[in-house]
Short mmCIF file of C-alpha atoms in Angstrom, two decimals:
data_model
loop_
_atom_site.label_atom_id
_atom_site.label_comp_id
_atom_site.label_asym_id
_atom_site.label_seq_id
_atom_site.Cartn_x
_atom_site.Cartn_y
_atom_site.Cartn_z
CA MET H 1 44.36 78.32 143.68
CA ILE H 2 47.61 77.69 141.80
CA LYS H 3 50.34 77.84 142.65
CA ASN H 4 53.88 78.91 141.26
CA LEU H 5 56.63 76.29 140.57
CA PHE H 6 59.57 78.61 139.61
CA ILE H 7 62.08 76.48 137.95
CA GLY H 8 65.89 77.17 136.66
CA SER H 9 68.50 75.85 134.85
CA ASP H 10 72.19 76.74 133.57
CA HIS H 11 73.41 74.86 130.33
CA GLY H 12 74.09 72.22 131.85
CA GLY H 13 70.37 72.27 133.26
CA PHE H 14 69.02 73.33 129.99
CA ASP H 15 67.49 69.97 128.38
CA LEU H 16 66.50 68.50 131.55
CA LYS H 17 64.53 71.19 131.89
CA LEU H 18 62.90 72.05 129.59
CA GLN H 19 61.99 67.47 128.97
CA LEU H 20 60.27 68.47 132.08
CA LEU H 21 58.81 71.31 131.64
CA ASN H 22 57.23 69.78 128.40
CA LEU H 23 56.05 66.63 130.42
CA ILE H 24 53.98 69.14 133.19
CA ASN H 25 52.62 70.19 129.67
CA GLU H 26 50.87 67.25 128.78
CA VAL H 27 50.10 65.71 132.24
CA THR H 28 48.07 68.77 132.44
CA CYS H 29 46.58 68.52 129.28
CA SER H 30 45.52 65.13 130.29
CA THR H 31 46.42 62.80 132.36
CA SER H 32 44.87 59.79 130.73
CA SER H 33 46.38 59.87 127.72
CA PHE H 34 50.39 61.17 129.77
CA VAL H 35 49.58 57.78 131.68
CA LYS H 36 48.84 56.26 128.02
CA GLN H 37 52.15 57.68 126.41
CA HIS H 38 54.83 57.05 128.98
CA PRO H 39 54.04 53.76 130.54
CA GLN H 40 57.37 53.99 132.58
CA TYR H 41 55.29 55.82 135.05
CA GLU H 42 51.86 54.04 135.11
CA ASN H 43 53.57 52.13 138.23
CA ASN H 44 54.75 54.01 140.66
CA THR H 45 53.02 57.06 140.21
CA THR H 46 49.57 57.17 141.76
CA GLU H 47 46.85 59.54 139.51
CA ASN H 48 46.47 61.94 142.75
CA GLU H 49 50.42 62.81 142.00
CA PHE H 50 49.45 63.80 138.09
CA LEU H 51 46.58 66.07 139.07
CA SER H 52 48.45 67.41 141.80
CA LEU H 53 50.65 68.99 138.76
CA SER H 54 47.29 70.90 137.93
CA GLU H 55 47.92 73.37 140.88
CA TRP H 56 50.79 73.99 139.98
CA LYS H 57 51.77 76.94 137.20
CA PRO H 58 56.14 76.29 136.41
CA ILE H 59 57.82 79.97 135.69
CA ASP H 60 60.53 79.37 133.72
CA LEU H 61 63.42 82.02 135.04
CA GLY H 62 66.50 80.85 132.72
CA CYS H 63 68.18 80.21 131.45
CA PHE H 64 67.06 79.79 127.21
CA SER H 65 69.23 78.40 125.07
CA LEU H 66 71.99 76.25 125.75
CA ASP H 67 74.54 79.05 126.06
CA SER H 68 76.86 78.82 129.14
CA VAL H 69 75.24 80.59 131.79
CA ASN H 70 76.40 80.96 135.96
CA TYR H 71 74.26 78.93 137.42
CA THR H 72 74.41 81.18 141.38
CA ASP H 73 72.62 83.86 139.08
CA ILE H 74 69.43 81.98 137.84
CA ALA H 75 69.53 80.33 141.37
CA GLU H 76 68.65 83.74 142.87
CA LYS H 77 66.22 84.25 140.73
CA VAL H 78 64.84 81.80 141.94
CA CYS H 79 65.21 82.45 144.63
CA LYS H 80 64.07 85.84 145.76
CA ASN H 81 61.63 85.55 142.98
CA LEU H 82 60.14 82.27 146.12
CA ILE H 83 60.89 84.64 149.11
CA GLU H 84 58.44 87.82 147.43
CA GLU H 85 55.63 85.46 146.82
CA ASN H 86 55.49 83.50 149.60
CA THR H 87 56.35 86.51 152.38
CA LYS H 88 54.15 89.02 150.32
CA GLU H 89 51.31 86.23 150.64
CA THR H 90 51.88 85.42 153.79
CA ASN H 91 51.84 88.26 154.55
CA LEU H 92 55.44 87.99 156.74
CA ASN H 93 58.54 90.00 156.30
CA ASN H 94 61.03 86.60 155.81
CA LEU H 95 60.92 82.43 154.90
CA GLN H 96 62.03 81.60 159.05
CA ALA H 97 58.89 82.73 160.47
CA VAL H 98 57.08 79.91 158.15
CA SER H 99 60.06 77.49 158.17
CA THR H 100 57.57 75.05 160.56
CA ILE H 101 54.68 76.12 158.25
CA ASP H 102 54.21 73.22 155.08
CA CYS H 103 56.09 74.47 152.26
CA LEU H 104 53.54 72.63 150.21
CA GLN H 105 50.77 75.03 152.06
CA LEU H 106 52.40 78.08 150.88
CA PRO H 107 51.94 79.82 146.82
CA SER H 108 55.52 79.04 145.47
CA LEU H 109 57.75 76.07 145.62
CA GLY H 110 61.04 76.35 143.10
CA LEU H 111 63.14 73.62 141.19
CA LEU H 112 66.86 74.20 140.55
CA ILE H 113 69.01 71.99 138.16
CA CYS H 114 72.68 72.17 136.76
CA GLY H 115 75.12 70.30 136.13
CA SER H 116 75.45 68.63 139.32
CA GLY H 117 73.02 70.25 140.97
CA GLN H 118 75.64 70.97 143.79
CA GLY H 119 75.76 75.00 142.29
CA MET H 120 72.59 75.49 142.70
CA ALA H 121 72.08 74.01 146.15
CA MET H 122 74.83 75.52 147.30
CA LYS H 123 74.17 78.87 145.92
CA ALA H 124 69.93 78.48 146.92
CA ASN H 125 71.03 77.65 150.78
CA LYS H 126 72.59 81.01 150.61
CA TYR H 127 69.37 82.83 151.65
CA SER H 128 67.66 83.24 154.89
CA GLY H 129 64.20 80.20 155.35
CA ILE H 130 65.25 79.05 151.91
CA ARG H 131 65.98 74.87 152.31
CA ALA H 132 66.88 73.89 148.61
CA ALA H 133 66.92 70.34 148.87
CA LEU H 134 69.82 68.05 145.85
CA VAL H 135 68.22 64.80 145.17
CA TRP H 136 68.73 62.07 143.18
CA ASN H 137 65.91 59.26 143.84
CA GLU H 138 62.12 59.51 144.28
CA THR H 139 63.62 57.86 148.43
CA ILE H 140 65.41 60.89 148.85
CA SER H 141 63.19 63.84 147.18
CA ALA H 142 59.96 62.19 149.03
CA LEU H 143 62.72 62.64 152.33
CA SER H 144 63.79 65.98 151.54
CA ARG H 145 59.94 67.10 152.41
CA GLU H 146 58.53 65.24 154.86
CA HIS H 147 61.78 65.67 156.97
CA ASN H 148 63.26 68.66 156.23
CA ASN H 149 60.64 71.10 155.24
CA ALA H 150 62.71 71.40 151.39
CA ASN H 151 61.07 74.80 149.61
CA ILE H 152 63.21 74.35 146.79
CA LEU H 153 63.74 70.88 144.83
CA CYS H 154 67.91 70.70 142.97
CA LEU H 155 68.25 67.90 140.28
CA PRO H 156 71.41 66.95 138.37
CA GLY H 157 70.82 67.18 134.85
CA ARG H 158 74.15 65.25 133.88
CA PHE H 159 73.81 62.53 135.70
CA MET H 160 69.18 62.00 136.13
CA ASP H 161 67.32 61.15 133.23
CA GLN H 162 63.90 62.21 132.23
CA THR H 163 61.98 59.36 134.28
CA THR H 164 63.58 59.68 138.08
CA ALA H 165 63.87 63.53 137.23
CA PHE H 166 59.69 63.84 136.53
CA LYS H 167 59.35 60.94 139.73
CA CYS H 168 61.74 63.05 141.87
CA LEU H 169 59.03 66.12 140.84
CA LEU H 170 56.34 64.09 141.28
CA LYS H 171 57.60 63.03 145.36
CA PHE H 172 58.85 66.63 146.14
CA LEU H 173 54.88 67.78 145.17
CA ASN H 174 52.56 65.51 146.78
CA THR H 175 54.82 64.79 149.60
CA PRO H 176 53.61 66.63 152.31
CA PHE H 177 56.13 68.19 155.93
CA ALA H 178 56.33 65.84 158.80
CA GLN H 179 56.07 68.27 161.58
CA GLY H 180 56.77 66.94 164.68
CA ARG H 181 60.11 66.31 166.29
CA HIS H 182 61.00 67.87 162.37
CA SER H 183 59.55 70.68 163.60
CA ASP H 184 62.32 71.92 165.34
CA ARG H 185 65.06 70.29 164.14
CA VAL H 186 63.94 72.94 160.57
CA LYS H 187 63.60 75.97 163.40
CA LYS H 188 67.73 75.14 164.26
CA ILE H 189 68.70 75.04 160.20
CA ASN H 190 66.97 78.85 160.04
#
């Protein structure tokens, strides 16, 4: 099953978003040639992490230029699309009901990028069932999935290079929710 990765950025995250979309496209076209062209990913990233990108269809919900936009509007688009898609596919009326199901089992996740990542994360977390995580390295990205079952990854476009951002995205899309004691904690978030 192909899953949706709803992606949005404001003008502060626009360049990083384009870089990530290009990297995703390169990997899905040819994993082996991608690693040869980008040796910075070879040692820390498994081939399976790259191959998993073929399971995701990136859907760019804006912005589409460097013109100033309100990050809140973009975050709203991503959240509403993610909620609609996941509740429709699971036949549940809200994402709270699936908060302890590993988000990797659901049909959609989100990626939001703004200048600092803070504004997008704050707006996204206003939505019931959304657990948006502001991430700045691979370890935090993995923990946001493993311990918090995050369903939206937020990145700081002005403070993160494309290599780090791409590694964070790969960890986010490949780290399962640990469940167990973390399930009870995630239930209390909602």
